[in-house]
Tab-separated table of C-alpha atoms in Angstrom:
chain	number	residue	atom	x	y	z
A	19	MET	CA	142.201	156.591	94.257
A	20	ARG	CA	140.073	155.026	97.683
A	21	ARG	CA	136.741	155.895	95.943
A	22	ILE	CA	137.164	153.780	93.103
A	23	ILE	CA	138.747	151.061	95.011
A	24	SER	CA	135.488	151.525	97.503
A	25	ILE	CA	132.597	150.964	94.706
A	26	ALA	CA	134.702	148.494	93.243
A	27	LEU	CA	134.278	146.589	96.871
A	28	ALA	CA	130.767	146.727	96.682
A	29	LEU	CA	130.055	146.329	92.965
A	30	THR	CA	131.917	142.382	93.603
A	31	ALA	CA	129.870	142.543	96.819
A	32	ALA	CA	126.830	143.176	95.368
A	33	LEU	CA	127.849	140.303	92.724
A	34	ALA	CA	128.156	137.983	94.515
A	35	LEU	CA	124.802	138.009	96.715
A	36	THR	CA	123.638	138.181	93.246
A	37	GLY	CA	124.953	134.929	92.290
A	38	THR	CA	124.049	133.504	95.981
A	39	ALA	CA	120.687	135.233	95.511
A	40	TRP	CA	120.501	133.361	92.067
A	41	ALA	CA	121.715	130.065	93.610
A	42	ALA	CA	118.949	130.369	96.319
A	43	GLY	CA	116.960	130.247	93.547
A	44	THR	CA	117.699	127.032	92.248
A	45	LEU	CA	116.012	123.629	93.054
A	46	LYS	CA	118.082	120.692	92.394
A	47	ILE	CA	115.951	117.484	92.497
A	48	ALA	CA	117.480	113.929	92.093
A	49	VAL	CA	115.265	111.999	89.356
A	50	PRO	CA	115.942	107.633	88.865
A	51	SER	CA	115.767	107.833	85.127
A	52	ASN	CA	115.828	108.757	81.964
A	53	LEU	CA	113.283	110.919	80.134
A	54	ASN	CA	111.941	109.358	76.897
A	55	THR	CA	109.728	112.740	75.811
A	56	LEU	CA	108.600	115.719	76.375
A	57	ASP	CA	105.377	115.575	73.902
A	58	PRO	CA	102.823	115.556	77.246
A	59	ALA	CA	100.095	113.109	75.285
A	60	LYS	CA	102.853	110.351	74.759
A	61	THR	CA	104.588	110.610	78.154
A	62	LYS	CA	104.617	107.378	80.132
A	63	ILE	CA	106.763	107.487	82.778
A	64	GLY	CA	107.068	109.949	86.257
A	65	GLU	CA	109.843	111.956	85.211
A	66	GLU	CA	108.061	112.764	82.135
A	67	TYR	CA	105.030	113.345	84.205
A	68	ILE	CA	106.919	116.199	86.462
A	69	VAL	CA	108.008	117.585	83.417
A	70	ASN	CA	104.430	118.020	82.556
A	71	PHE	CA	103.010	119.808	85.175
A	72	LEU	CA	105.985	122.385	85.410
A	73	VAL	CA	106.131	123.390	82.256
A	74	PHE	CA	102.350	122.512	80.592
A	75	SER	CA	99.263	123.422	82.591
A	76	GLY	CA	95.924	121.808	81.767
A	77	LEU	CA	92.284	122.810	81.691
A	78	THR	CA	91.816	121.372	85.299
A	79	GLU	CA	93.566	120.366	88.336
A	80	ILE	CA	93.585	117.796	90.865
A	81	ASP	CA	94.389	120.143	94.329
A	82	ARG	CA	95.675	117.918	97.467
A	83	SER	CA	92.179	116.343	98.934
A	84	GLY	CA	91.117	115.283	95.188
A	85	LYS	CA	89.181	118.181	94.075
A	86	THR	CA	88.798	119.507	90.772
A	87	ILE	CA	89.561	123.522	90.184
A	88	PRO	CA	89.982	125.455	87.590
A	89	ASP	CA	93.521	125.897	85.983
A	90	LEU	CA	93.076	127.626	82.334
A	91	ALA	CA	89.750	127.335	82.209
A	92	GLU	CA	88.749	130.328	84.719
A	93	ARG	CA	85.287	127.699	84.551
A	94	TRP	CA	82.656	125.410	83.009
A	95	THR	CA	78.922	124.088	82.666
A	96	ALA	CA	77.779	120.694	81.834
A	97	SER	CA	73.822	120.301	80.154
A	98	ASP	CA	71.168	118.707	82.619
A	99	ASP	CA	72.048	115.267	80.620
A	100	LEU	CA	75.845	115.787	81.470
A	101	LYS	CA	76.070	115.559	77.732
A	102	THR	CA	76.986	118.663	76.248
A	103	TRP	CA	80.195	120.757	78.102
A	104	THR	CA	81.551	123.885	77.882
A	105	PHE	CA	84.986	125.483	78.912
A	106	TYR	CA	85.733	129.843	79.359
A	107	LEU	CA	88.871	130.499	78.904
A	108	LYS	CA	91.107	132.675	81.427
A	109	LYS	CA	92.224	135.128	78.666
A	110	GLY	CA	95.718	137.302	78.389
A	111	VAL	CA	97.553	133.454	79.239
A	112	LYS	CA	100.642	133.310	77.102
A	113	PHE	CA	102.856	130.434	75.573
A	114	HIS	CA	106.625	130.424	76.692
A	115	HIS	CA	107.030	131.180	72.579
A	116	GLY	CA	105.140	134.164	73.170
A	117	ARG	CA	101.593	133.133	71.418
A	118	GLU	CA	98.096	133.653	73.358
A	119	LEU	CA	96.603	130.682	74.036
A	120	ASP	CA	93.456	130.019	72.183
A	121	ALA	CA	90.070	127.892	71.891
A	122	GLN	CA	91.829	126.148	68.717
A	123	ASP	CA	94.543	125.107	70.552
A	124	VAL	CA	92.693	123.283	73.079
A	125	ILE	CA	90.086	121.773	70.102
A	126	THR	CA	94.264	120.293	68.638
A	127	THR	CA	95.307	118.796	71.938
A	128	VAL	CA	92.207	116.989	72.222
A	129	GLN	CA	92.197	115.672	68.206
A	130	ARG	CA	95.951	114.449	68.700
A	131	ILE	CA	95.055	112.262	71.425
A	132	GLN	CA	92.191	111.033	69.911
A	133	ASP	CA	93.781	109.602	66.574
A	134	LYS	CA	95.722	106.523	67.369
A	135	ALA	CA	98.866	107.533	65.694
A	136	THR	CA	100.054	109.709	68.232
A	137	GLY	CA	100.111	106.834	71.236
A	138	SER	CA	98.630	108.236	74.047
A	139	VAL	CA	97.624	106.027	76.494
A	140	THR	CA	95.131	108.323	78.053
A	141	ARG	CA	92.626	108.132	74.551
A	142	VAL	CA	90.295	106.238	75.875
A	143	ASN	CA	89.091	108.903	78.487
A	144	PHE	CA	88.788	111.151	75.558
A	145	GLU	CA	86.366	108.819	73.647
A	146	VAL	CA	83.460	109.781	75.140
A	147	ILE	CA	83.899	113.286	72.721
A	148	ASP	CA	82.108	113.499	70.219
A	149	LYS	CA	82.113	116.945	68.778
A	150	MET	CA	84.358	120.341	69.901
A	151	GLU	CA	83.550	123.834	68.534
A	152	ALA	CA	85.290	127.347	69.708
A	153	VAL	CA	82.436	128.433	69.873
A	154	ASP	CA	84.651	131.910	70.116
A	155	ASN	CA	88.936	132.394	71.749
A	156	TYR	CA	88.329	131.594	74.793
A	157	THR	CA	85.285	129.300	74.877
A	158	VAL	CA	85.366	125.491	73.888
A	159	ARG	CA	81.835	123.047	73.985
A	160	PHE	CA	82.220	119.694	73.718
A	161	THR	CA	79.367	117.228	73.106
A	162	LEU	CA	79.468	114.179	74.219
A	163	LYS	CA	78.616	110.210	73.114
A	164	ALA	CA	76.676	109.657	76.179
A	165	PRO	CA	76.517	111.402	79.860
A	166	TYR	CA	79.763	111.841	81.644
A	167	ALA	CA	79.987	113.372	84.822
A	168	GLY	CA	83.904	112.936	85.009
A	169	LEU	CA	84.713	115.747	81.851
A	170	ALA	CA	86.128	117.829	84.133
A	171	ASP	CA	88.329	115.865	85.549
A	172	ILE	CA	90.120	113.955	83.436
A	173	PHE	CA	91.784	117.382	82.127
A	174	SER	CA	93.588	117.595	84.459
A	175	ASP	CA	95.466	114.568	83.757
A	176	ARG	CA	98.924	114.574	82.884
A	177	GLN	CA	98.757	113.912	79.340
A	178	ALA	CA	96.126	115.848	79.091
A	179	ARG	CA	98.477	118.838	79.381
A	180	ILE	CA	97.612	121.811	76.288
A	181	VAL	CA	99.752	122.414	73.600
A	182	PRO	CA	100.393	124.708	71.348
A	183	ARG	CA	98.680	123.885	67.279
A	184	ASP	CA	101.824	125.751	66.155
A	185	ARG	CA	104.646	123.845	67.731
A	186	LEU	CA	103.583	120.490	67.363
A	187	ASP	CA	106.723	119.168	65.620
A	188	THR	CA	108.843	120.274	68.088
A	189	LEU	CA	106.989	118.961	71.412
A	190	ALA	CA	109.049	115.775	71.876
A	191	LYS	CA	112.268	117.698	72.484
A	192	SER	CA	111.408	121.910	72.832
A	193	PRO	CA	108.198	121.669	74.293
A	194	SER	CA	105.915	125.309	74.021
A	195	GLY	CA	103.161	125.552	77.428
A	196	THR	CA	101.960	127.921	79.637
A	197	GLY	CA	103.330	126.452	82.865
A	198	PRO	CA	105.375	128.035	85.512
A	199	PHE	CA	108.427	127.314	84.669
A	200	LYS	CA	109.977	126.683	80.754
A	201	LEU	CA	112.782	124.682	79.124
A	202	LYS	CA	115.611	125.263	78.985
A	203	THR	CA	117.698	122.329	78.060
A	204	PHE	CA	117.566	118.699	77.881
A	205	THR	CA	120.100	116.470	78.473
A	206	PRO	CA	118.997	113.021	77.813
A	207	GLY	CA	120.427	110.679	80.290
A	208	ASP	CA	121.584	113.219	82.133
A	209	ARG	CA	119.566	116.377	82.985
A	210	VAL	CA	116.517	118.794	82.386
A	211	GLU	CA	117.234	122.486	83.040
A	212	LEU	CA	113.827	124.463	83.672
A	213	GLU	CA	113.843	128.604	84.264
A	214	LYS	CA	111.413	130.498	85.051
A	215	ASN	CA	108.500	131.708	83.423
A	216	THR	CA	107.923	135.359	84.018
A	217	ALA	CA	104.918	135.297	82.177
A	218	TYR	CA	102.899	133.341	84.112
A	219	PHE	CA	99.271	133.568	84.314
A	220	VAL	CA	99.418	133.635	88.555
A	221	PRO	CA	101.060	136.886	89.731
A	222	GLY	CA	103.745	136.309	91.708
A	223	ILE	CA	104.336	132.618	90.627
A	224	PRO	CA	106.947	130.836	90.546
A	225	GLN	CA	108.744	131.843	93.283
A	226	LEU	CA	112.010	129.680	92.282
A	227	ASP	CA	114.882	130.677	89.674
A	228	ALA	CA	115.258	127.832	87.715
A	229	VAL	CA	114.519	124.173	88.394
A	230	VAL	CA	117.465	121.345	87.250
A	231	LEU	CA	116.284	117.639	87.145
A	232	ARG	CA	119.059	115.423	87.608
A	233	ILE	CA	119.248	111.648	86.396
A	234	MET	CA	120.325	108.878	89.041
A	235	PRO	CA	119.604	105.499	88.751
A	236	GLU	CA	121.139	104.333	91.399
A	237	SER	CA	119.371	104.993	95.095
A	238	ALA	CA	122.879	105.243	97.300
A	239	ALA	CA	124.298	108.177	94.545
A	240	GLN	CA	120.119	109.799	94.988
A	241	ALA	CA	121.431	109.372	99.112
A	242	SER	CA	124.647	110.618	99.049
A	243	ALA	CA	123.727	114.328	96.478
A	244	ILE	CA	120.988	114.988	99.181
A	245	GLU	CA	123.254	114.410	102.041
A	246	THR	CA	126.046	116.442	100.514
A	247	GLY	CA	123.741	119.628	99.152
A	248	GLU	CA	124.167	118.465	95.218
A	249	VAL	CA	120.611	118.222	95.019
A	250	ASP	CA	117.985	119.329	97.038
A	251	LEU	CA	115.592	116.843	96.562
A	252	VAL	CA	114.973	113.157	96.164
A	253	TRP	CA	111.877	112.299	94.011
A	254	ASN	CA	109.820	109.389	95.157
A	255	LEU	CA	112.209	108.015	97.128
A	256	PRO	CA	113.697	104.367	97.911
A	257	LEU	CA	112.344	102.905	100.497
A	258	GLU	CA	115.517	101.775	102.240
A	259	SER	CA	116.782	105.344	102.099
A	260	ILE	CA	114.476	106.022	104.945
A	261	ASP	CA	116.062	105.406	108.171
A	262	GLN	CA	119.215	106.563	106.829
A	263	PHE	CA	117.226	109.997	105.719
A	264	LYS	CA	115.035	110.064	109.523
A	265	LYS	CA	118.786	110.056	111.442
A	266	ASN	CA	119.474	113.409	109.345
A	267	PRO	CA	118.744	116.657	111.280
A	268	ASN	CA	119.221	118.263	108.037
A	269	ILE	CA	116.754	116.569	106.465
A	270	ALA	CA	113.086	115.866	105.974
A	271	ILE	CA	110.712	113.612	104.801
A	272	ASP	CA	106.969	114.198	103.168
A	273	SER	CA	104.773	110.982	102.731
A	274	VAL	CA	100.881	111.654	100.796
A	275	PRO	CA	98.667	108.418	100.448
A	276	THR	CA	98.279	107.264	96.885
A	277	SER	CA	96.497	105.059	94.691
A	278	THR	CA	99.849	104.604	92.967
A	279	TRP	CA	99.892	100.978	92.388
A	280	ASP	CA	102.946	98.153	91.093
A	281	GLY	CA	101.419	95.059	89.295
A	282	ILE	CA	102.275	92.042	88.219
A	283	ILE	CA	101.571	91.641	84.330
A	284	MET	CA	100.016	88.581	82.745
A	285	ASN	CA	99.649	89.526	79.047
A	286	GLY	CA	97.138	87.141	77.756
A	287	ALA	CA	98.807	87.432	74.142
A	288	HIS	CA	101.272	84.320	75.334
A	289	LYS	CA	100.502	80.588	76.683
A	290	PRO	CA	99.791	80.102	79.489
A	291	LEU	CA	98.914	83.262	80.351
A	292	ASP	CA	96.400	83.345	78.045
A	293	ASP	CA	94.202	80.855	80.131
A	294	THR	CA	92.202	82.667	82.855
A	295	ARG	CA	92.992	79.741	84.619
A	296	VAL	CA	96.632	80.273	84.243
A	297	ARG	CA	96.364	83.590	85.569
A	298	HIS	CA	93.486	82.947	88.412
A	299	ALA	CA	96.133	80.169	89.946
A	300	ILE	CA	98.952	82.611	90.137
A	301	SER	CA	96.659	85.949	91.435
A	302	MET	CA	96.033	82.752	94.594
A	303	ALA	CA	99.269	82.931	94.940
A	304	ILE	CA	100.238	85.908	95.816
A	305	ASP	CA	100.269	86.539	99.532
A	306	LYS	CA	99.590	90.804	99.281
A	307	LYS	CA	99.896	91.226	103.076
A	308	ALA	CA	103.259	89.927	102.792
A	309	MET	CA	103.964	91.459	99.787
A	310	VAL	CA	103.951	94.990	101.593
A	311	GLU	CA	106.380	93.997	104.089
A	312	LEU	CA	109.254	92.703	101.501
A	313	ALA	CA	108.271	95.173	98.955
A	314	LEU	CA	107.746	98.444	100.509
A	315	PHE	CA	108.515	97.563	103.979
A	316	GLY	CA	105.276	98.425	105.271
A	317	TYR	CA	104.840	101.422	103.615
A	318	GLY	CA	101.571	100.323	101.601
A	319	THR	CA	98.454	99.201	102.282
A	320	PRO	CA	97.235	95.697	100.437
A	321	THR	CA	93.804	95.681	98.057
A	322	HIS	CA	91.871	94.269	95.046
A	323	THR	CA	93.112	96.253	92.374
A	324	MET	CA	93.755	100.498	91.998
A	325	ILE	CA	90.276	101.016	94.490
A	326	PRO	CA	92.528	101.478	97.592
A	327	PRO	CA	90.863	100.589	101.233
A	328	GLY	CA	89.073	103.557	102.417
A	329	HIS	CA	87.649	104.693	99.220
A	330	PRO	CA	84.139	104.426	99.627
A	331	PHE	CA	84.098	101.875	96.345
A	332	TYR	CA	86.257	99.503	98.431
A	333	ASN	CA	85.002	95.897	98.663
A	334	ASN	CA	85.572	94.571	101.999
A	335	ASP	CA	83.411	91.690	101.376
A	336	LEU	CA	85.471	90.177	99.098
A	337	LYS	CA	88.761	87.127	100.235
A	338	ASP	CA	91.682	88.123	99.286
A	339	THR	CA	94.596	85.500	100.961
A	340	PRO	CA	96.358	82.714	99.499
A	341	ASP	CA	95.147	79.281	98.443
A	342	ILE	CA	98.016	77.301	97.366
A	343	ALA	CA	95.531	74.314	97.357
A	344	GLY	CA	93.179	76.024	95.332
A	345	ALA	CA	95.821	77.182	92.416
A	346	LYS	CA	97.385	73.674	92.090
A	347	LYS	CA	93.780	72.591	91.526
A	348	LEU	CA	93.291	75.587	88.922
A	349	LEU	CA	96.704	74.994	86.801
A	350	ALA	CA	96.180	71.216	87.102
A	351	GLU	CA	92.933	72.049	85.503
A	352	ALA	CA	94.769	73.948	83.071
A	353	GLY	CA	97.230	70.931	82.229
A	354	PHE	CA	99.499	71.866	84.386
A	355	PRO	CA	99.644	69.221	87.475
A	356	ASN	CA	103.121	70.285	87.471
A	357	GLY	CA	103.592	73.244	87.251
A	358	PHE	CA	105.672	75.182	84.414
A	359	ASP	CA	108.692	77.336	83.870
A	360	ILE	CA	108.247	80.969	82.999
A	361	THR	CA	111.097	84.584	82.844
A	362	ILE	CA	109.962	87.812	84.798
A	363	TYR	CA	111.025	90.764	83.945
A	364	THR	CA	111.661	93.556	86.620
A	365	PRO	CA	112.865	97.251	86.237
A	366	VAL	CA	116.526	98.132	87.144
A	367	GLY	CA	116.168	101.714	89.116
A	368	ARG	CA	112.459	100.853	90.109
A	369	PRO	CA	113.097	98.873	93.691
A	370	THR	CA	109.989	98.171	95.050
A	371	ARG	CA	108.931	95.802	90.911
A	372	GLU	CA	112.448	94.611	91.733
A	373	ARG	CA	111.219	93.316	94.936
A	374	ILE	CA	108.328	92.097	94.389
A	375	GLY	CA	110.209	90.090	91.281
A	376	LEU	CA	112.386	88.259	93.863
A	377	ALA	CA	108.935	87.504	95.812
A	378	VAL	CA	106.736	86.306	92.915
A	379	ARG	CA	109.620	83.951	92.489
A	380	GLU	CA	109.681	82.438	96.576
A	381	MET	CA	105.466	82.795	96.335
A	382	LEU	CA	105.341	80.600	93.183
A	383	LYS	CA	107.255	77.644	94.114
A	384	PRO	CA	104.511	76.220	96.563
A	385	ILE	CA	102.339	75.855	93.015
A	386	GLY	CA	105.260	74.116	90.941
A	387	VAL	CA	105.500	77.138	88.810
A	388	LYS	CA	109.240	78.237	88.400
A	389	VAL	CA	110.375	81.732	88.147
A	390	ASP	CA	113.859	82.942	86.811
A	391	ILE	CA	114.105	86.728	87.182
A	392	GLN	CA	115.420	89.043	84.518
A	393	ARG	CA	117.153	92.445	85.638
A	394	VAL	CA	116.443	94.936	82.699
A	395	PRO	CA	117.419	98.792	82.516
A	396	TRP	CA	114.753	101.036	82.557
A	397	ASP	CA	114.703	102.231	79.005
A	398	LYS	CA	115.672	99.411	77.706
A	399	PHE	CA	112.494	97.903	79.601
A	400	ILE	CA	109.948	100.665	77.991
A	401	ASN	CA	110.675	99.585	74.644
A	402	GLU	CA	111.334	96.055	74.544
A	403	VAL	CA	109.771	94.568	77.641
A	404	GLU	CA	106.630	97.043	78.082
A	405	GLY	CA	103.706	95.953	76.537
A	406	LYS	CA	105.250	92.649	74.656
A	407	GLN	CA	106.789	90.343	77.294
A	408	ALA	CA	104.388	87.882	78.748
A	409	PHE	CA	105.416	88.051	82.658
A	410	TYR	CA	106.727	91.057	84.064
A	411	VAL	CA	106.462	94.163	86.939
A	412	ASP	CA	105.475	97.867	86.016
A	413	GLY	CA	103.994	100.006	88.159
A	414	PHE	CA	101.134	103.388	87.024
A	415	TYR	CA	100.747	106.600	88.779
A	416	SER	CA	97.254	107.916	90.802
A	417	ARG	CA	94.631	108.858	88.593
A	418	PRO	CA	92.122	111.692	88.817
A	419	THR	CA	89.579	110.181	88.852
A	420	ILE	CA	88.066	106.461	89.170
A	421	ASP	CA	86.559	106.000	86.351
A	422	SER	CA	90.273	106.817	84.476
A	423	SER	CA	92.343	105.477	87.201
A	424	ILE	CA	89.927	101.407	86.862
A	425	TYR	CA	88.705	101.814	82.908
A	426	PRO	CA	92.035	102.104	81.093
A	427	TRP	CA	93.143	99.383	82.106
A	428	TYR	CA	90.196	96.980	82.273
A	429	HIS	CA	87.885	97.895	79.573
A	430	SER	CA	88.182	95.108	77.020
A	431	ASN	CA	89.226	98.971	74.444
A	432	GLY	CA	91.063	100.424	77.313
A	433	SER	CA	94.542	102.618	75.795
A	434	TRP	CA	96.959	100.396	78.706
A	435	ASN	CA	94.298	96.922	78.464
A	436	THR	CA	95.865	96.819	74.666
A	437	THR	CA	99.340	98.319	76.149
A	438	LEU	CA	99.783	95.171	78.865
A	439	TRP	CA	97.670	92.590	79.490
A	440	ASN	CA	95.371	91.972	76.356
A	441	TYR	CA	92.574	91.021	78.719
A	442	LYS	CA	88.861	90.415	77.661
A	443	ASN	CA	85.415	90.055	79.224
A	444	ALA	CA	82.411	91.100	78.612
A	445	GLU	CA	81.062	91.640	81.870
A	446	MET	CA	83.292	93.384	83.193
A	447	ASP	CA	82.629	95.847	79.983
A	448	LYS	CA	79.501	95.933	80.668
A	449	THR	CA	79.901	96.863	84.818
A	450	LEU	CA	82.426	99.518	83.498
A	451	ASP	CA	80.608	101.447	80.886
A	452	ALA	CA	77.939	101.328	83.156
A	453	ALA	CA	79.652	102.278	85.868
A	454	ARG	CA	80.907	105.409	83.309
A	455	ALA	CA	77.486	106.795	82.896
A	456	ALA	CA	76.241	105.858	86.552
A	457	ARG	CA	74.154	109.183	87.189
A	458	THR	CA	74.399	108.848	91.536
A	459	GLU	CA	77.104	107.998	93.453
A	460	ALA	CA	74.957	104.849	94.119
A	461	ASP	CA	74.884	103.564	91.303
A	462	GLN	CA	78.566	103.957	90.711
A	463	LYS	CA	79.178	102.064	94.326
A	464	THR	CA	77.378	98.782	93.065
A	465	ASN	CA	78.992	99.279	89.720
A	466	TYR	CA	82.609	99.312	91.375
A	467	LEU	CA	81.603	96.263	94.057
A	468	LYS	CA	80.831	94.606	91.635
A	469	PHE	CA	83.822	95.315	89.480
A	470	GLN	CA	86.581	93.773	91.881
A	471	ALA	CA	84.771	91.165	92.648
A	472	LEU	CA	85.677	90.449	88.174
A	473	ALA	CA	88.350	91.438	88.775
A	474	LEU	CA	89.420	88.350	91.469
A	475	GLN	CA	86.956	86.316	89.461
A	476	ASP	CA	89.438	86.386	85.931
A	477	PRO	CA	92.289	89.006	86.682
A	478	PRO	CA	94.602	90.069	84.008
A	479	GLY	CA	97.411	90.389	86.796
A	480	VAL	CA	97.524	91.002	90.230
A	481	ILE	CA	97.500	94.719	91.703
A	482	PRO	CA	99.043	93.963	95.243
A	483	TYR	CA	99.195	97.148	96.636
A	484	VAL	CA	98.859	101.138	96.908
A	485	ILE	CA	101.714	103.031	97.933
A	486	ASN	CA	102.413	106.058	100.137
A	487	HIS	CA	104.429	107.898	98.174
A	488	MET	CA	107.548	109.400	99.552
A	489	ASN	CA	110.164	112.699	99.149
A	490	ALA	CA	112.411	113.385	101.088
A	491	TYR	CA	114.493	116.570	100.668
A	492	ARG	CA	116.869	119.199	102.695
A	493	LYS	CA	115.313	121.038	105.394
A	494	SER	CA	116.710	124.649	103.176
A	495	VAL	CA	113.323	123.767	100.892
A	496	LYS	CA	110.170	125.753	102.000
A	497	GLY	CA	106.683	125.875	100.977
A	498	PHE	CA	107.162	121.935	99.616
A	499	GLN	CA	104.051	119.598	99.666
A	500	SER	CA	103.850	116.151	98.356
A	501	SER	CA	101.016	115.065	96.183
A	502	PRO	CA	99.155	112.574	96.007
A	503	MET	CA	99.182	112.296	91.964
A	504	MET	CA	103.157	112.348	92.315
A	505	TRP	CA	103.905	114.838	90.226
A	506	LEU	CA	105.816	117.758	91.268
A	507	ASP	CA	104.062	121.455	92.554
A	508	LEU	CA	106.889	123.602	92.875
A	509	ARG	CA	105.052	127.452	92.178
A	510	LYS	CA	105.011	128.087	95.641
A	511	VAL	CA	108.273	127.036	96.625
A	512	THR	CA	111.711	128.326	97.907
A	513	VAL	CA	115.026	127.367	98.282
A	514	GLN	CA	116.920	129.291	101.315
């Protein structure tokens, strides 16, 4: 009987330890917004991008220094004229449903992105591809319409995750990828649960058993959850919480500069914003330095466009300070000597963008523009405001290359441009096409310096700053580093 009792006690202890170990291997993360889709080609918001990176893989990836490195492709080559690119896939990589990745999956992925019916915002980046060929099961050849040095880079982007050609119909809610984690459950409005992919193609990774994304729209709830241990990490930390967390010995804050930006969107399909003089006047009234303090509490940097200061292509010669007299003169020329009334929409749960709305209201008063603020829940904002209303505040994350950061927003054929501000400027198109085809860094720089000047002379909207990305995590989390791309790389993370 004593032996039986001893064995029972030992088993109980072992089970308790096993449960503790499993729990220690589960990372719980607070995110502010619901996910609308898990289909990577169709994703548009940061929470969706997190799942993209954890569940899927790209041909390439961007490391913390901004360098393009192999992911599903073990290597690639380009012809001297930069019009023929060949990617060699790693062998033995399997999707979560068990089938091996092959060249045709890569081709199908790109075809879906190129198809306008898919509605992928990265489509414009892949229009440069003219032909695709599966040389064999592990080799894909791309023939381009024009020379393009950044092809390997764009395959690291958020929407360019490689998907299985035999699971296209289930991607939105039950995706199968080749990433370090696979979907367990998705409960819209509540949580996404992921579990370890034991067949991940990198040995010994991931180290976590599971990842749970908890959807918590209110920053106060996020703060309470991490302080009590209900969650281990708060992604994209609300800036107003920083001082509170700095005082907590159990919580660490990690920050990294990015080219992520918030913007004042002026949809040129609506009057009076179809008049470049009106858009220019609004731009001239915005105090960008003050906006950094008001919206970001100083955790960012004023900029002309999404090219951040410190980048070798940043145009330091441009004057970009408020000019109220000049703005009033432009409005008078446009037929609005006394200004006009307009509504600006801001998304609930995006505190920096809500503060931008308040700042815009005050900054436009001196030029006679009376702004009414409408706060809209995030899900509704995406469906009913973005791309539809005339005047609103939105925001976008760092892209892997300077071309993919700019071209989709400013070129008349750009997928984000046609979604947001319907901007057309022939000289801008010419400049961006030349930058995309540039063979040398000097030529690129010349064109991007010109781009910034054009963007201030004829603005489609206002990009007041680039943001520092900040995450808070409990000190029981080990191996975590924030990404300039604002996704979460959890492959080497553990929880003690």
